[in-house]
C-alpha atoms as one frame of an Amber mdcrd trajectory, in Angstrom:
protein
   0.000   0.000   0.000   2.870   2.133   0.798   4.776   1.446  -2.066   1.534
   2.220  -4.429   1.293   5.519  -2.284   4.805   6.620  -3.042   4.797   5.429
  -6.910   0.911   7.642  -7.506   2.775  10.726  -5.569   5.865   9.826  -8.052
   3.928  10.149 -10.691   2.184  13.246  -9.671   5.250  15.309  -9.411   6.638
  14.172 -12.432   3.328  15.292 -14.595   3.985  18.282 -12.511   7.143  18.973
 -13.739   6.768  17.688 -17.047   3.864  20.624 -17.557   6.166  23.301 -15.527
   8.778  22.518 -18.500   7.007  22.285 -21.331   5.363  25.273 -20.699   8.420
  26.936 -19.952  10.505  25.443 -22.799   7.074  26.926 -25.143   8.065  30.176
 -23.700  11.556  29.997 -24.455  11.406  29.161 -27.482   8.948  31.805 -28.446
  11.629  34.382 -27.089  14.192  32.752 -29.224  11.987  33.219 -31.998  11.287
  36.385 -31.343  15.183  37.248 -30.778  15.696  35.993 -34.714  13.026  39.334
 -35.852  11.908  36.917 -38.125   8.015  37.768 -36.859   6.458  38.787 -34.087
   3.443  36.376 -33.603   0.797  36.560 -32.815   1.169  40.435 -33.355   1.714
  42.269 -36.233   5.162  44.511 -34.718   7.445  44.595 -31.598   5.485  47.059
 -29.839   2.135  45.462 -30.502   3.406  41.934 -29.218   4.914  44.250 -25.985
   1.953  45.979 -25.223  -0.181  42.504 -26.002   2.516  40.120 -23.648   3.799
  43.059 -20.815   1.194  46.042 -20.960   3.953  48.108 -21.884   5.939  48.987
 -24.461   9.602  47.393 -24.067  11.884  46.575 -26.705  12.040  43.002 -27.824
  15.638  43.359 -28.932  18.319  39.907 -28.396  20.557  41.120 -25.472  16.633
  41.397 -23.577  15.271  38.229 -25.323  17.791  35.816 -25.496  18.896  36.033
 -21.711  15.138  35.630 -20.545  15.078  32.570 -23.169  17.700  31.223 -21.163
  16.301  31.848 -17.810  12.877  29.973 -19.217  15.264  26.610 -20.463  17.304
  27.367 -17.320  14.191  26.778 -15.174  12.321  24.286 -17.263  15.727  22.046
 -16.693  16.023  22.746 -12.598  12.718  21.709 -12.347  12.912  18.254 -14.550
  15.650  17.773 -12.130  14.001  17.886  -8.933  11.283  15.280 -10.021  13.595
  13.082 -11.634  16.690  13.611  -9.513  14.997  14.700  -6.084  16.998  16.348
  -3.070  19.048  13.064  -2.067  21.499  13.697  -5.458  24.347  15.585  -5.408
  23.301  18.502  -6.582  19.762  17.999  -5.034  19.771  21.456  -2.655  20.638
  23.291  -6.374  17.021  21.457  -8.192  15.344  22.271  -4.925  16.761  26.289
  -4.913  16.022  26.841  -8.342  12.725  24.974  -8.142  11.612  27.498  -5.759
  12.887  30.172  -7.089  10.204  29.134 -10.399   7.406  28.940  -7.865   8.184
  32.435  -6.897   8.704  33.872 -10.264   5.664  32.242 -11.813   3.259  33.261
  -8.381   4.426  36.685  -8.974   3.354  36.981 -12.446   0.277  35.011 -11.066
  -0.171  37.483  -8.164   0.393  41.092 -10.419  -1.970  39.541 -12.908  -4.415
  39.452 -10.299  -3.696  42.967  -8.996  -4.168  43.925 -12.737  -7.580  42.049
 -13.004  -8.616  43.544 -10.403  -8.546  46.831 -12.162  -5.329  48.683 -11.240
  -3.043  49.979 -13.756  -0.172  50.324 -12.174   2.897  49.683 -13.897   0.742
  48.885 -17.152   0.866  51.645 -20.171  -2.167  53.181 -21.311  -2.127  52.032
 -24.519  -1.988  48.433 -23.574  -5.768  48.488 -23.670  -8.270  45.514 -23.704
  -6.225  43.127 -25.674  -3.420  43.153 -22.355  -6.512  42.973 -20.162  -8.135
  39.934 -22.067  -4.581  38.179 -22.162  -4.325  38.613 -18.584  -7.395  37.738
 -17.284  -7.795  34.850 -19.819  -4.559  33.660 -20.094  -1.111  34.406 -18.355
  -2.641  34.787 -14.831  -4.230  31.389 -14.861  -1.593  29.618 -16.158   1.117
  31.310 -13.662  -0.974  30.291 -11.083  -1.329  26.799 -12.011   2.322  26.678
 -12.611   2.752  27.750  -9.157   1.149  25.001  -7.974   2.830  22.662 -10.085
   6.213  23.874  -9.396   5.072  23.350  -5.138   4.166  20.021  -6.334   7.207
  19.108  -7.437   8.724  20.736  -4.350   6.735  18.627  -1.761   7.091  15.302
  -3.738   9.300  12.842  -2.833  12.750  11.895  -3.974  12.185   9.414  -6.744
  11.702   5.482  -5.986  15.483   3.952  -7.296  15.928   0.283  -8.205
């Protein structure tokens, strides 16, 4: 019964971490895209897809792309890590740092996306409008938040079953 227990919670943070990475990897490679100025989808120009992602208008040049494309593989990696490698391994207290560290950068986002539902504008330009407000609501808030709670999943699991 035990063993059963252990292998479902197993498998629990590993689905965990397999949707923290993928959706970071996604991301990453979007800002690698991006970083090549060969588009800017799903918008039509730089400052559209700005206003559309951030609510502000920041340039998405490579030397502000390219590093954040790393961070985003970067984390998507620490976190594979932690499920797969767990806090007995070597390097175990690094996976577990940088694992929470995701947590807190993706229930940030979560948490000023809910601030910005909520109807305050700060930090948001003017001209980011309803398509920032639709993204947010719809989109990037939800899906930090239920990366937080991924990313605490794989956090509280255990270290994976060897033999």
């Amino acid at each position: 019964m035990l063993e059963t227990t252990r292998k479902t919670q197993t498998s629990t943070t590993h689905a965990a971490a397999t949707a923290v990475a993928t959706v970071l990897t996604a991301d990453g490679l979007m800002h690698l895209f991006w970083a090549t100025r060969a588009g800017w989808w799903p918008a039509h120009d730089a400052r559209t897809l700005s206003l559309a992602v951030l609510g502000k208008d920041v340039p998405f040049t490579p030397p502000i792309l390219l590093p954040l494309a790393t961070v985003l593989f970067c984390g998507a990696g620490v976190v594979v890590a932690r499920a797969r490698l767990g806090r007995g391994h070597r390097f175990g207290r690094v996976w577990q740092a940088g694992t929470v560290a995701v947590a807190c950068g993706v229930s940030a986002r979560a948490l000023a996306g809910m601030v910005w539902a909520l109807g305050s504008h700060v930090g948001l330009d003017p001209a980011a409008g309803d398509r920032f407000r639709c993204l947010n609501t719809g989109l990037y808030t939800p899906l930090c938040a239920a990366l937080a709670v991924a990313a605490v999943t794989v956090l509280r699991g255990d270290d994976p079953i060897r033999g």
